Amino acid sequence: MNIQSFYLLATAVGFSTLMACNGSDEQPKENNNDTTQSPAGAEAPEKTIKLAPLTEASPEFPGAALTIKEVKTEMAGNDSVKVTLNYDVKNYELKKQTAATTAGECNNSKDGQHIHFILDNKPYTALYNPTHTFTVPVNSKHYVMSFLSRSYHESLKNKEAGVLLHFSVDQKGVYKKLDNPATPMVFYSRPKGDYVGNDTKNVLLDFYVYNTTLAAEGHKVKATINGNTFVVDSWKPQFIQNAPMGAMKVKLELVDKDGNAVAGENTSIERDVQLAQSEPVR
């Protein structure tokens, strides 16, 4: 082969190689993106509301007891009566922070342990001192459920830590203690009010049962939360989780072993609370 032929052959081979390389650039590149991901801007699927146990058992307070040692009344105008309750608290320190992991996992009172005062199954008042004054109409009958509470609003469930007062006042404001019914009752405690930020992650569900115990083959509490129904057959606090922001409607009903509503006073209560990621809540 002469030199001229060699150069012609080399040129032809080089041109063929160049064309082959250029052709490979036209092949599709490998797609490393996960095609199962949601499109940009798509909303994540909404989680279902659930009830979950507390991370750890709450500390017990053996011997803690609450009693009403004195009831005083006086007229407040012509149609109302001012009632003052003085409590006796034993083996329990009001205003102290409860030493528990739960205190950092849900809404916790900066003012510490307290008494839940519940008048006629309405939203409770937190008492940090063992006395409370409230007003009721003349010629009326009422229930006051009071119990000791941990700083994160979970009730103490030993019998001595709660007391029920059934009473009436007449036209002149005279107080009369009435017999407590023997029928089963449930008093609503938590959730209550507004929850903001981290407090919305674990919303405490708690209540106080009276004249009964909860069991799989006995009385239960049916909790309906934003239309989701849960049947609770053990008197233990639980966290409401995955609740959406906005209004949350909670209904508690005392039911029998067959799921039928229990008749009587203080057996069904509804409450609305608000959840928000940040202020303002509304």
mmCIF file of N, CA, C and O in Angstrom, residues 108-167:
data_model
loop_
_atom_site.group_PDB
_atom_site.id
_atom_site.type_symbol
_atom_site.label_atom_id
_atom_site.label_comp_id
_atom_site.label_asym_id
_atom_site.label_seq_id
_atom_site.Cartn_x
_atom_site.Cartn_y
_atom_site.Cartn_z
ATOM 1 N N ASN A 108 -49.150 21.498 78.394
ATOM 2 C CA ASN A 108 -48.803 21.396 79.809
ATOM 3 C C ASN A 108 -48.952 22.765 80.459
ATOM 4 O O ASN A 108 -48.501 23.774 79.907
ATOM 5 N N SER A 109 -49.581 22.802 81.628
ATOM 6 C CA SER A 109 -49.788 24.074 82.313
ATOM 7 C C SER A 109 -48.489 24.570 82.940
ATOM 8 O O SER A 109 -47.860 23.856 83.722
ATOM 9 N N LYS A 110 -48.117 25.788 82.608
ATOM 10 C CA LYS A 110 -46.920 26.379 83.208
ATOM 11 C C LYS A 110 -47.102 26.616 84.703
ATOM 12 O O LYS A 110 -46.125 26.783 85.442
ATOM 13 N N ASP A 111 -48.365 26.603 85.155
ATOM 14 C CA ASP A 111 -48.647 26.855 86.570
ATOM 15 C C ASP A 111 -48.685 25.581 87.397
ATOM 16 O O ASP A 111 -48.897 25.631 88.606
ATOM 17 N N GLY A 112 -48.497 24.427 86.742
ATOM 18 C CA GLY A 112 -48.339 23.187 87.483
ATOM 19 C C GLY A 112 -49.627 22.419 87.745
ATOM 20 O O GLY A 112 -50.654 22.610 87.086
ATOM 21 N N GLN A 113 -49.546 21.540 88.728
ATOM 22 C CA GLN A 113 -50.664 20.663 89.086
ATOM 23 C C GLN A 113 -51.821 21.484 89.654
ATOM 24 O O GLN A 113 -51.612 22.533 90.269
ATOM 25 N N HIS A 114 -53.034 20.960 89.470
ATOM 26 C CA HIS A 114 -54.199 21.762 89.819
ATOM 27 C C HIS A 114 -55.419 20.872 90.041
ATOM 28 O O HIS A 114 -55.332 19.645 89.978
ATOM 29 N N ILE A 115 -56.549 21.521 90.292
ATOM 30 C CA ILE A 115 -57.842 20.850 90.437
ATOM 31 C C ILE A 115 -58.684 21.182 89.210
ATOM 32 O O ILE A 115 -58.717 22.334 88.766
ATOM 33 N N HIS A 116 -59.352 20.178 88.653
ATOM 34 C CA HIS A 116 -60.334 20.442 87.604
ATOM 35 C C HIS A 116 -61.704 20.595 88.269
ATOM 36 O O HIS A 116 -62.192 19.670 88.927
ATOM 37 N N PHE A 117 -62.292 21.762 88.082
ATOM 38 C CA PHE A 117 -63.622 22.068 88.611
ATOM 39 C C PHE A 117 -64.597 22.052 87.435
ATOM 40 O O PHE A 117 -64.490 22.870 86.513
ATOM 41 N N ILE A 118 -65.548 21.107 87.453
ATOM 42 C CA ILE A 118 -66.496 20.950 86.347
ATOM 43 C C ILE A 118 -67.909 21.164 86.876
ATOM 44 O O ILE A 118 -68.412 20.372 87.677
ATOM 45 N N LEU A 119 -68.544 22.236 86.439
ATOM 46 C CA LEU A 119 -69.916 22.546 86.839
ATOM 47 C C LEU A 119 -70.864 22.099 85.735
ATOM 48 O O LEU A 119 -70.787 22.584 84.598
ATOM 49 N N ASP A 120 -71.741 21.145 86.054
ATOM 50 C CA ASP A 120 -72.780 20.683 85.124
ATOM 51 C C ASP A 120 -72.205 20.228 83.783
ATOM 52 O O ASP A 120 -72.793 20.464 82.722
ATOM 53 N N ASN A 121 -71.052 19.593 83.831
ATOM 54 C CA ASN A 121 -70.396 19.023 82.650
ATOM 55 C C ASN A 121 -70.067 20.068 81.583
ATOM 56 O O ASN A 121 -69.992 19.755 80.386
ATOM 57 N N LYS A 122 -69.831 21.291 82.025
ATOM 58 C CA LYS A 122 -69.360 22.341 81.123
ATOM 59 C C LYS A 122 -67.831 22.365 81.173
ATOM 60 O O LYS A 122 -67.222 21.687 81.999
ATOM 61 N N PRO A 123 -67.180 23.119 80.277
ATOM 62 C CA PRO A 123 -65.710 23.168 80.311
ATOM 63 C C PRO A 123 -65.189 23.517 81.703
ATOM 64 O O PRO A 123 -65.714 24.409 82.376
ATOM 65 N N TYR A 124 -64.172 22.797 82.119
ATOM 66 C CA TYR A 124 -63.682 22.935 83.490
ATOM 67 C C TYR A 124 -62.928 24.242 83.709
ATOM 68 O O TYR A 124 -62.445 24.888 82.773
ATOM 69 N N THR A 125 -62.818 24.596 84.975
ATOM 70 C CA THR A 125 -61.950 25.684 85.414
ATOM 71 C C THR A 125 -60.782 25.057 86.170
ATOM 72 O O THR A 125 -60.993 24.195 87.029
ATOM 73 N N ALA A 126 -59.559 25.461 85.836
ATOM 74 C CA ALA A 126 -58.376 24.948 86.528
ATOM 75 C C ALA A 126 -58.149 25.769 87.796
ATOM 76 O O ALA A 126 -58.043 27.000 87.737
ATOM 77 N N LEU A 127 -58.088 25.084 88.929
ATOM 78 C CA LEU A 127 -57.889 25.754 90.218
ATOM 79 C C LEU A 127 -56.491 25.445 90.738
ATOM 80 O O LEU A 127 -56.140 24.282 90.934
ATOM 81 N N TYR A 128 -55.722 26.494 90.988
ATOM 82 C CA TYR A 128 -54.364 26.317 91.507
ATOM 83 C C TYR A 128 -54.288 26.594 93.003
ATOM 84 O O TYR A 128 -53.245 26.407 93.622
ATOM 85 N N ASN A 129 -55.418 27.021 93.543
ATOM 86 C CA ASN A 129 -55.576 27.173 94.985
ATOM 87 C C ASN A 129 -56.833 26.411 95.393
ATOM 88 O O ASN A 129 -57.789 26.307 94.601
ATOM 89 N N PRO A 130 -56.884 25.887 96.615
ATOM 90 C CA PRO A 130 -57.990 24.997 97.004
ATOM 91 C C PRO A 130 -59.273 25.729 97.406
ATOM 92 O O PRO A 130 -59.898 25.407 98.423
ATOM 93 N N THR A 131 -59.678 26.681 96.603
ATOM 94 C CA THR A 131 -60.937 27.384 96.838
ATOM 95 C C THR A 131 -61.457 27.916 95.517
ATOM 96 O O THR A 131 -60.671 28.199 94.597
ATOM 97 N N HIS A 132 -62.778 28.029 95.410
ATOM 98 C CA HIS A 132 -63.353 28.537 94.165
ATOM 99 C C HIS A 132 -64.737 29.106 94.435
ATOM 100 O O HIS A 132 -65.523 28.538 95.199
ATOM 101 N N THR A 133 -65.029 30.248 93.788
ATOM 102 C CA THR A 133 -66.333 30.894 93.900
ATOM 103 C C THR A 133 -66.964 30.992 92.518
ATOM 104 O O THR A 133 -66.298 31.373 91.548
ATOM 105 N N PHE A 134 -68.229 30.639 92.427
ATOM 106 C CA PHE A 134 -68.954 30.687 91.158
ATOM 107 C C PHE A 134 -70.397 31.088 91.433
ATOM 108 O O PHE A 134 -70.842 31.125 92.589
ATOM 109 N N THR A 135 -71.132 31.393 90.380
ATOM 110 C CA THR A 135 -72.498 31.894 90.522
ATOM 111 C C THR A 135 -73.483 30.991 89.790
ATOM 112 O O THR A 135 -73.214 30.541 88.670
ATOM 113 N N VAL A 136 -74.625 30.730 90.434
ATOM 114 C CA VAL A 136 -75.688 29.927 89.828
ATOM 115 C C VAL A 136 -77.016 30.666 90.020
ATOM 116 O O VAL A 136 -77.137 31.525 90.905
ATOM 117 N N PRO A 137 -78.031 30.346 89.219
ATOM 118 C CA PRO A 137 -79.340 30.990 89.396
ATOM 119 C C PRO A 137 -80.031 30.498 90.674
ATOM 120 O O PRO A 137 -79.758 29.392 91.157
ATOM 121 N N VAL A 138 -80.930 31.294 91.205
ATOM 122 C CA VAL A 138 -81.749 30.837 92.324
ATOM 123 C C VAL A 138 -82.662 29.717 91.839
ATOM 124 O O VAL A 138 -82.913 29.564 90.635
ATOM 125 N N ASN A 139 -83.152 28.917 92.786
ATOM 126 C CA ASN A 139 -84.057 27.803 92.466
ATOM 127 C C ASN A 139 -83.468 26.881 91.390
ATOM 128 O O ASN A 139 -84.089 26.616 90.349
ATOM 129 N N SER A 140 -82.260 26.396 91.634
ATOM 130 C CA SER A 140 -81.618 25.538 90.632
ATOM 131 C C SER A 140 -80.863 24.393 91.301
ATOM 132 O O SER A 140 -80.512 24.460 92.483
ATOM 133 N N LYS A 141 -80.644 23.333 90.508
ATOM 134 C CA LYS A 141 -79.893 22.168 90.968
ATOM 135 C C LYS A 141 -78.653 21.996 90.093
ATOM 136 O O LYS A 141 -78.694 22.286 88.891
ATOM 137 N N HIS A 142 -77.582 21.467 90.697
ATOM 138 C CA HIS A 142 -76.317 21.396 89.968
ATOM 139 C C HIS A 142 -75.471 20.205 90.407
ATOM 140 O O HIS A 142 -75.637 19.670 91.505
ATOM 141 N N TYR A 143 -74.538 19.851 89.486
ATOM 142 C CA TYR A 143 -73.489 18.882 89.784
ATOM 143 C C TYR A 143 -72.144 19.593 89.693
ATOM 144 O O TYR A 143 -71.894 20.346 88.745
ATOM 145 N N VAL A 144 -71.287 19.339 90.657
ATOM 146 C CA VAL A 144 -69.899 19.792 90.575
ATOM 147 C C VAL A 144 -69.003 18.566 90.706
ATOM 148 O O VAL A 144 -69.009 17.888 91.736
ATOM 149 N N MET A 145 -68.268 18.278 89.632
ATOM 150 C CA MET A 145 -67.266 17.215 89.669
ATOM 151 C C MET A 145 -65.904 17.869 89.813
ATOM 152 O O MET A 145 -65.540 18.741 89.016
ATOM 153 N N SER A 146 -65.158 17.473 90.832
ATOM 154 C CA SER A 146 -63.822 18.027 91.068
ATOM 155 C C SER A 146 -62.837 16.873 91.204
ATOM 156 O O SER A 146 -63.139 15.863 91.850
ATOM 157 N N PHE A 147 -61.664 17.021 90.602
ATOM 158 C CA PHE A 147 -60.633 15.990 90.762
ATOM 159 C C PHE A 147 -59.247 16.600 90.595
ATOM 160 O O PHE A 147 -59.074 17.661 89.981
ATOM 161 N N LEU A 148 -58.268 15.923 91.154
ATOM 162 C CA LEU A 148 -56.884 16.369 91.059
ATOM 163 C C LEU A 148 -56.343 16.073 89.665
ATOM 164 O O LEU A 148 -56.654 15.036 89.069
ATOM 165 N N SER A 149 -55.520 16.990 89.163
ATOM 166 C CA SER A 149 -54.984 16.859 87.809
ATOM 167 C C SER A 149 -53.477 17.058 87.803
ATOM 168 O O SER A 149 -52.939 17.906 88.522
ATOM 169 N N ARG A 150 -52.805 16.267 86.972
ATOM 170 C CA ARG A 150 -51.382 16.487 86.728
ATOM 171 C C ARG A 150 -51.208 17.791 85.951
ATOM 172 O O ARG A 150 -52.179 18.329 85.412
ATOM 173 N N SER A 151 -49.980 18.280 85.850
ATOM 174 C CA SER A 151 -49.770 19.576 85.195
ATOM 175 C C SER A 151 -50.154 19.544 83.722
ATOM 176 O O SER A 151 -50.512 20.569 83.144
ATOM 177 N N TYR A 152 -50.128 18.360 83.089
ATOM 178 C CA TYR A 152 -50.522 18.248 81.681
ATOM 179 C C TYR A 152 -51.983 17.812 81.541
ATOM 180 O O TYR A 152 -52.392 17.281 80.519
ATOM 181 N N HIS A 153 -52.755 18.038 82.595
ATOM 182 C CA HIS A 153 -54.221 17.954 82.580
ATOM 183 C C HIS A 153 -54.783 16.536 82.611
ATOM 184 O O HIS A 153 -55.980 16.353 82.389
ATOM 185 N N GLU A 154 -53.964 15.549 82.905
ATOM 186 C CA GLU A 154 -54.494 14.190 83.064
ATOM 187 C C GLU A 154 -54.989 14.003 84.490
ATOM 188 O O GLU A 154 -54.286 14.309 85.457
ATOM 189 N N SER A 155 -56.198 13.488 84.630
ATOM 190 C CA SER A 155 -56.796 13.296 85.946
ATOM 191 C C SER A 155 -56.117 12.180 86.722
ATOM 192 O O SER A 155 -55.634 11.200 86.150
ATOM 193 N N LEU A 156 -56.078 12.344 88.045
ATOM 194 C CA LEU A 156 -55.726 11.232 88.924
ATOM 195 C C LEU A 156 -56.975 10.370 89.053
ATOM 196 O O LEU A 156 -58.062 10.881 89.340
ATOM 197 N N LYS A 157 -56.819 9.073 88.854
ATOM 198 C CA LYS A 157 -57.995 8.215 88.741
ATOM 199 C C LYS A 157 -58.244 7.335 89.962
ATOM 200 O O LYS A 157 -59.152 6.494 89.921
ATOM 201 N N ASN A 158 -57.456 7.508 91.010
ATOM 202 C CA ASN A 158 -57.793 6.790 92.239
ATOM 203 C C ASN A 158 -59.021 7.439 92.868
ATOM 204 O O ASN A 158 -59.233 8.656 92.779
ATOM 205 N N LYS A 159 -59.861 6.626 93.482
ATOM 206 C CA LYS A 159 -61.182 7.061 93.936
ATOM 207 C C LYS A 159 -61.133 8.277 94.847
ATOM 208 O O LYS A 159 -61.975 9.179 94.756
ATOM 209 N N GLU A 160 -60.135 8.358 95.717
ATOM 210 C CA GLU A 160 -60.077 9.441 96.694
ATOM 211 C C GLU A 160 -59.685 10.782 96.072
ATOM 212 O O GLU A 160 -59.811 11.831 96.710
ATOM 213 N N ALA A 161 -59.203 10.761 94.827
ATOM 214 C CA ALA A 161 -58.710 11.989 94.192
ATOM 215 C C ALA A 161 -59.815 12.795 93.518
ATOM 216 O O ALA A 161 -59.550 13.870 92.971
ATOM 217 N N GLY A 162 -61.050 12.287 93.541
ATOM 218 C CA GLY A 162 -62.165 13.001 92.935
ATOM 219 C C GLY A 162 -63.357 13.040 93.867
ATOM 220 O O GLY A 162 -63.546 12.142 94.698
ATOM 221 N N VAL A 163 -64.169 14.084 93.735
ATOM 222 C CA VAL A 163 -65.349 14.206 94.587
ATOM 223 C C VAL A 163 -66.485 14.824 93.774
ATOM 224 O O VAL A 163 -66.286 15.783 93.026
ATOM 225 N N LEU A 164 -67.684 14.245 93.905
ATOM 226 C CA LEU A 164 -68.871 14.761 93.220
ATOM 227 C C LEU A 164 -69.797 15.406 94.239
ATOM 228 O O LEU A 164 -70.113 14.814 95.273
ATOM 229 N N LEU A 165 -70.236 16.620 93.939
ATOM 230 C CA LEU A 165 -71.181 17.340 94.790
ATOM 231 C C LEU A 165 -72.456 17.596 93.996
ATOM 232 O O LEU A 165 -72.424 18.194 92.920
ATOM 233 N N HIS A 166 -73.586 17.136 94.543
ATOM 234 C CA HIS A 166 -74.903 17.376 93.956
ATOM 235 C C HIS A 166 -75.648 18.277 94.935
ATOM 236 O O HIS A 166 -75.793 17.927 96.112
ATOM 237 N N PHE A 167 -76.107 19.436 94.475
ATOM 238 C CA PHE A 167 -76.706 20.376 95.426
ATOM 239 C C PHE A 167 -77.782 21.222 94.752
ATOM 240 O O PHE A 167 -77.911 21.259 93.524
#
